[in-house]
Amino acid sequence: MVKQMNRVGIIGATGYVAMELVRILAGHSGLKLSLLVSHSQAGSLFSDIYPAFSGVVDLVLETLDPDQIAEQCDFAITALPHGVSSEIVPALLDRGLRVIDHSGDFRYRDVSAYEQAYKLKHPRPDLLAEAVYGLPEIYRNSIRSARLVANPGCYPTCSILAVMPLLKAGVLNLDSIIIDAVSGISGAGRKGDTSWSYCETAEGFKAYGVVGHRHTSEIEQEYGLIAGNPTPLTISFTPHLAPMKRGMLATVYADLLPGVETSSLSQYYETAYADEPFVRFLTDSTSPNTLNVTYSNFADVSLHIDSRTNRVKILCAIDNLGKGAAAQAVQSLNIMAGLPETSGLKNAGCLI
């Protein structure tokens, strides 16, 4: 019997990231959504949990069985908590599945950096050397043949795409980088914590994780690699929560090195992103708006030069559930499956 290819299963299928994955894959012509797994809701229909999918995705939510997953799927996307993925992903790899993981468990090159950030002991540090960081704009060629792709965090995705061309160009004072980033409430996941409920978040705006947010070290790792440093950079990163359901905006501040010709800075962006289907460099001095990327895989980037302080301010807007999570995973999945990279993803953001 010929095995049908490009069958996809989602493990941890009832959270917001999983919902977004289902939304994209339900209309994808090259990938077949074949299995949904949920520990907490096994036996229910997916459309019982999310009635908007009634008549669209009525799959029964299954219990976790690695053998069943291997029988019914070619690819698995895990949308599980940190520390859980590291226990489950190895069993999926052992059964021949190719995996995209949404947790932080496989994003780090250095296991000590992971264990410090997440306060967890990693059970399979050997897999960190194999896992590919799932940002196609940097690691596209490695993603193509990978068994295990670690989907980046939403804050790192936004922060990396904002400043990558200037890091590569070597025009920044690497000790001066500051990031202020704002996320929609869905970034906290689908849970019953009152601090993330509507009444606790509406009409408010606040910083959180002000010192030591776990995405800081992930950004520092990738910034260092992009800049060609032998060790991660040291940055200042502050996340904020805005009273919107989805969306993310990062503002990155950095000092220019003495003598840098500012007239050439825009060219670095135009060159770096000219052939990138999902990064839009805004050249008319407009600022990115989260509304223009909502429900999409786009990242909108703008560069602003403050000649008075010899500093640049770079802004990047993404959908935290889109380019910051599920849509980016599908972009990597397209690459892994040998499909056009934009398959199922070339949709505009919500403008109203």
Coordinates of C-alpha atoms in Angstrom, one line a residue:
M1 CA 0.0 0.0 0.0
V2 CA 1.4 3.4 -1.0
K3 CA 1.7 5.7 2.0
Q4 CA -0.1 9.0 1.5
M5 CA 2.5 11.8 2.2
N6 CA 2.2 15.1 3.9
R7 CA -0.2 14.0 6.6
V8 CA 0.0 16.2 9.6
G9 CA -0.9 15.6 13.2
I10 CA -1.1 18.2 16.0
I11 CA -0.2 17.2 19.5
G12 CA -1.8 19.5 22.1
A13 CA -4.6 20.5 19.8
T14 CA -6.9 22.7 21.9
G15 CA -4.8 25.8 22.7
Y16 CA -4.8 29.0 20.7
V17 CA -1.7 28.1 18.6
A18 CA -3.2 24.7 17.8
M19 CA -6.5 26.5 16.8
E20 CA -4.5 28.7 14.4
L21 CA -2.7 25.7 13.0
V22 CA -6.0 24.0 12.3
R23 CA -7.4 27.1 10.7
I24 CA -4.5 27.3 8.3
L25 CA -4.2 23.6 7.6
A26 CA -7.9 23.1 7.0
G27 CA -7.6 25.1 3.8
H28 CA -4.1 23.9 2.8
S29 CA -4.1 22.1 -0.6
G30 CA -0.7 20.3 0.0
L31 CA -1.0 19.2 3.6
K32 CA -3.7 16.9 5.1
L33 CA -4.7 17.4 8.7
S34 CA -5.0 13.8 9.8
L35 CA -4.9 13.6 13.6
L36 CA -5.5 15.8 16.6
V37 CA -4.3 14.9 20.0
S38 CA -5.5 16.4 23.3
H39 CA -4.9 15.0 26.8
S40 CA -7.6 17.1 28.4
Q41 CA -10.3 16.9 25.8
A42 CA -9.9 13.4 24.3
G43 CA -13.1 12.0 22.9
S44 CA -14.6 15.3 22.0
L45 CA -14.8 16.7 18.5
F46 CA -12.5 19.6 17.8
S47 CA -15.5 21.5 16.7
D48 CA -17.1 21.0 20.1
I49 CA -14.2 23.0 21.6
Y50 CA -14.2 25.6 18.7
P51 CA -17.7 25.7 17.2
A52 CA -16.6 27.9 14.4
F53 CA -15.0 24.7 12.9
S54 CA -18.3 22.8 12.8
G55 CA -18.6 21.2 9.4
V56 CA -15.0 22.2 8.6
V57 CA -12.9 20.2 11.1
D58 CA -14.9 17.6 13.0
L59 CA -12.0 15.3 13.9
V60 CA -12.2 13.4 17.2
L61 CA -9.5 14.4 19.6
E62 CA -7.4 11.4 20.4
T63 CA -5.2 10.4 23.4
L64 CA -1.5 10.5 23.0
D65 CA -0.3 7.3 21.4
P66 CA 3.1 7.6 19.5
D67 CA 2.4 4.5 17.5
Q68 CA -0.9 5.8 16.3
I69 CA 0.6 9.1 15.5
A70 CA 3.3 7.4 13.4
E71 CA 0.7 5.3 11.6
Q72 CA -1.5 8.2 10.7
C73 CA 1.0 11.1 10.2
D74 CA 4.2 12.0 8.4
F75 CA 4.7 15.2 10.3
A76 CA 3.8 16.1 13.9
I77 CA 3.5 19.6 15.2
T78 CA 3.7 19.7 19.0
A79 CA 1.9 22.6 20.8
L80 CA 2.8 21.5 24.3
P81 CA 4.1 23.1 27.5
H82 CA 7.8 23.5 28.0
G83 CA 9.2 20.4 29.7
V84 CA 6.5 18.2 28.2
S85 CA 7.7 18.5 24.6
S86 CA 11.2 17.3 25.6
E87 CA 9.6 14.1 26.9
I88 CA 7.3 13.4 23.9
V89 CA 9.3 14.6 20.9
P90 CA 12.0 11.9 21.2
A91 CA 9.4 9.2 21.0
L92 CA 8.0 10.7 17.8
L93 CA 11.4 11.0 16.2
D94 CA 12.2 7.4 17.1
R95 CA 9.1 6.4 15.1
G96 CA 10.3 8.2 12.0
L97 CA 8.2 11.3 12.2
R98 CA 9.5 14.7 11.4
V99 CA 8.6 17.2 14.1
I100 CA 8.0 20.9 14.5
D101 CA 7.9 21.8 18.2
H102 CA 6.4 25.1 19.6
S103 CA 8.0 24.9 23.1
G104 CA 11.3 26.3 24.1
D105 CA 12.7 22.9 24.7
F106 CA 14.8 22.6 21.5
R107 CA 15.5 26.2 20.6
Y108 CA 18.9 26.5 22.4
R109 CA 22.4 25.5 21.3
D110 CA 23.6 25.5 24.9
V111 CA 21.6 23.3 27.4
S112 CA 22.7 25.4 30.3
A113 CA 21.1 28.5 28.8
Y114 CA 17.9 26.5 28.4
E115 CA 17.9 25.2 31.9
Q116 CA 18.6 28.6 33.4
A117 CA 15.8 30.2 31.4
Y118 CA 13.1 27.6 32.0
K119 CA 14.3 26.2 35.4
L120 CA 14.0 22.7 34.0
K121 CA 16.5 19.8 33.6
H122 CA 16.6 18.9 29.9
P123 CA 16.1 15.1 29.5
R124 CA 17.5 15.0 25.9
P125 CA 20.3 17.6 25.5
D126 CA 21.7 15.5 22.6
L127 CA 18.8 16.6 20.4
L128 CA 19.8 20.3 20.8
A129 CA 22.7 19.8 18.3
E130 CA 20.3 18.3 15.7
A131 CA 17.3 20.7 16.1
V132 CA 17.1 23.5 13.6
Y133 CA 15.8 26.9 14.7
G134 CA 12.7 27.4 12.7
L135 CA 13.2 30.9 11.3
P136 CA 13.2 30.4 7.5
E137 CA 14.7 33.8 6.8
I138 CA 17.9 32.5 8.3
Y139 CA 17.8 28.7 8.4
R140 CA 15.8 27.8 5.3
N141 CA 18.3 25.4 3.9
S142 CA 18.7 23.5 7.2
I143 CA 14.9 23.4 7.7
R144 CA 14.5 21.6 4.3
S145 CA 16.1 18.4 5.5
A146 CA 15.5 18.6 9.3
R147 CA 13.9 15.9 11.4
L148 CA 13.3 18.4 14.2
V149 CA 12.5 22.1 13.9
A150 CA 12.2 24.3 17.0
N151 CA 9.7 27.0 16.1
P152 CA 11.0 30.3 17.5
G153 CA 9.2 32.3 20.2
C154 CA 7.0 35.2 19.1
Y155 CA 9.1 37.9 20.8
P156 CA 12.4 36.5 19.3
T157 CA 10.9 36.2 15.8
C158 CA 9.8 39.9 16.0
S159 CA 13.0 41.1 17.5
I160 CA 15.3 39.1 15.2
L161 CA 13.6 40.2 11.9
A162 CA 13.7 43.8 13.1
V163 CA 17.5 44.0 13.4
M164 CA 19.0 41.1 11.4
P165 CA 20.2 43.1 8.4
L166 CA 22.1 45.6 10.6
L167 CA 23.6 42.8 12.7
K168 CA 24.9 41.1 9.6
A169 CA 26.2 44.4 8.3
G170 CA 28.2 45.0 11.4
V171 CA 27.1 48.6 11.9
L172 CA 25.8 48.5 15.4
N173 CA 27.3 48.9 18.8
L174 CA 26.5 45.4 20.1
D175 CA 26.5 46.5 23.7
S176 CA 23.7 49.1 23.2
I177 CA 20.7 47.1 22.1
I178 CA 17.4 47.6 23.9
I179 CA 14.1 46.0 22.9
D180 CA 10.7 47.1 24.1
A181 CA 8.0 44.6 22.8
V182 CA 4.3 44.4 23.1
S183 CA 2.1 41.3 22.8
G184 CA -1.6 40.6 22.6
I185 CA -3.2 38.6 25.4
S186 CA -3.4 35.3 23.4
G187 CA 0.4 35.1 23.9
A188 CA -0.3 33.8 27.4
G189 CA -2.2 30.8 26.0
R190 CA -5.6 29.4 26.6
K191 CA -5.9 29.1 30.4
G192 CA -8.1 30.0 33.3
D193 CA -5.7 32.4 35.0
T194 CA -7.7 35.4 36.1
S195 CA -4.7 37.7 35.6
W196 CA -5.2 37.2 31.9
S197 CA -9.0 37.5 31.8
Y198 CA -10.8 40.2 30.0
C199 CA -11.7 42.3 33.1
E200 CA -8.1 42.1 34.3
T201 CA -6.6 43.2 31.0
A202 CA -9.1 45.5 29.2
E203 CA -8.2 49.2 29.3
G204 CA -4.8 48.4 30.8
F205 CA -1.2 48.4 29.5
K206 CA 1.6 46.9 31.6
A207 CA 5.1 45.5 31.5
Y208 CA 5.8 42.0 32.8
G209 CA 8.8 39.8 33.2
V210 CA 10.8 43.0 33.3
V211 CA 14.0 41.3 34.4
G212 CA 14.9 37.9 33.2
H213 CA 12.1 37.1 30.8
R214 CA 12.9 33.7 29.3
H215 CA 12.9 34.9 25.7
T216 CA 15.8 37.2 26.5
S217 CA 18.4 34.4 26.2
E218 CA 16.8 33.1 23.0
I219 CA 17.1 36.5 21.4
E220 CA 20.7 36.9 22.7
Q221 CA 21.7 33.5 21.2
E222 CA 20.4 34.3 17.8
Y223 CA 21.7 37.9 17.8
G224 CA 25.2 36.6 18.6
L225 CA 25.1 34.0 15.8
I226 CA 23.9 36.5 13.3
A227 CA 26.5 39.0 14.3
G228 CA 29.2 36.4 14.1
N229 CA 30.0 36.5 17.8
P230 CA 31.4 33.4 19.5
T231 CA 29.1 34.0 22.4
P232 CA 25.5 35.3 22.8
L233 CA 25.1 39.1 23.0
T234 CA 23.8 40.8 26.1
I235 CA 20.7 42.9 25.5
S236 CA 18.0 44.6 27.5
F237 CA 14.5 43.2 26.7
T238 CA 11.2 44.3 28.3
P239 CA 7.9 42.6 27.2
H240 CA 4.5 44.4 27.6
L241 CA 0.9 43.3 27.5
A242 CA -1.6 45.2 25.5
P243 CA -5.4 44.8 25.7
M244 CA -5.8 43.2 22.2
K245 CA -6.4 39.6 21.4
R246 CA -3.5 39.1 19.0
G247 CA -0.6 41.0 17.5
M248 CA 2.9 42.0 18.5
L249 CA 5.1 45.1 18.0
A250 CA 8.8 45.3 18.8
T251 CA 10.8 48.4 19.0
V252 CA 14.6 47.9 18.9
Y253 CA 17.0 50.7 19.8
A254 CA 20.7 50.5 19.0
D255 CA 23.7 52.9 18.7
L256 CA 25.5 53.1 15.4
L257 CA 29.2 52.6 15.3
P258 CA 31.2 55.8 14.7
G259 CA 31.5 56.7 11.0
V260 CA 28.6 54.5 9.8
E261 CA 27.1 56.0 6.6
T262 CA 23.4 56.3 7.5
S263 CA 22.3 56.7 3.9
S264 CA 23.2 53.0 3.3
L265 CA 21.2 51.5 6.1
S266 CA 17.9 51.1 4.2
Q267 CA 19.7 49.3 1.5
Y268 CA 20.7 46.6 3.9
Y269 CA 17.0 45.9 4.6
E270 CA 16.0 46.1 0.9
T271 CA 18.8 43.6 0.0
A272 CA 18.1 41.2 2.9
Y273 CA 14.4 41.0 2.4
A274 CA 14.0 41.5 -1.3
D275 CA 13.2 37.8 -1.9
E276 CA 11.5 37.1 1.4
P277 CA 7.8 36.4 0.8
F278 CA 6.7 37.3 4.3
V279 CA 8.9 40.2 5.3
R280 CA 7.7 43.6 4.1
F281 CA 10.2 46.5 4.5
L282 CA 8.3 49.7 4.7
T283 CA 10.3 52.3 2.8
D284 CA 8.0 55.3 3.0
S285 CA 8.8 56.1 6.7
T286 CA 5.5 54.6 7.9
S287 CA 5.4 52.6 11.1
P288 CA 4.2 49.0 11.2
N289 CA 0.7 48.5 12.5
T290 CA -0.4 45.2 14.1
L291 CA -3.8 45.5 12.3
N292 CA -2.0 45.0 9.0
V293 CA -0.5 41.7 9.9
T294 CA -3.3 40.1 12.0
Y295 CA -4.3 36.6 10.8
S296 CA -1.3 36.6 8.5
N297 CA 2.3 35.3 8.3
F298 CA 3.7 38.7 7.4
A299 CA 6.3 40.7 9.4
D300 CA 6.3 44.5 8.6
V301 CA 9.5 46.2 9.4
S302 CA 10.5 49.9 9.4
L303 CA 13.8 51.7 10.0
H304 CA 14.1 55.1 11.6
I305 CA 17.4 57.0 12.0
D306 CA 17.9 59.4 14.9
S307 CA 20.9 61.5 13.7
R308 CA 20.8 63.6 16.8
T309 CA 21.7 60.6 19.0
N310 CA 23.5 58.5 16.3
R311 CA 20.9 55.8 17.1
V312 CA 18.5 53.7 15.1
K313 CA 15.0 52.6 16.0
I314 CA 13.7 49.6 14.2
L315 CA 10.1 48.5 14.4
C316 CA 8.6 45.1 13.5
A317 CA 4.9 44.0 13.7
I318 CA 3.7 40.5 13.5
D319 CA 0.7 38.4 14.6
N320 CA 1.9 36.5 17.6
L321 CA -0.2 33.5 16.6
G322 CA 0.8 33.9 13.0
K323 CA 4.4 34.6 12.1
G324 CA 5.0 34.4 15.9
A325 CA 3.8 30.8 16.1
A326 CA 1.4 28.7 13.9
A327 CA 1.8 30.3 10.5
Q328 CA 5.6 30.3 10.8
A329 CA 5.4 26.6 11.7
V330 CA 3.4 26.0 8.5
Q331 CA 6.0 28.0 6.5
S332 CA 8.7 25.6 7.8
L333 CA 6.4 22.6 7.2
N334 CA 6.0 23.7 3.6
I335 CA 9.8 23.8 3.2
M336 CA 10.2 20.4 4.9
A337 CA 7.5 18.9 2.6
G338 CA 9.0 20.3 -0.6
L339 CA 6.0 22.5 -1.2
P340 CA 6.0 26.2 -2.3
E341 CA 6.9 28.1 0.8
T342 CA 3.8 30.3 0.6
S343 CA 1.3 27.5 0.3
G344 CA -1.7 28.1 2.4
L345 CA -0.2 31.3 3.8
K346 CA -0.4 34.1 1.2
N347 CA -3.3 35.9 2.8
A348 CA -3.4 39.6 3.8
G349 CA -3.9 40.8 7.3
C350 CA -7.1 42.1 8.7
L351 CA -7.3 45.8 7.9
I352 CA -10.4 46.6 10.0

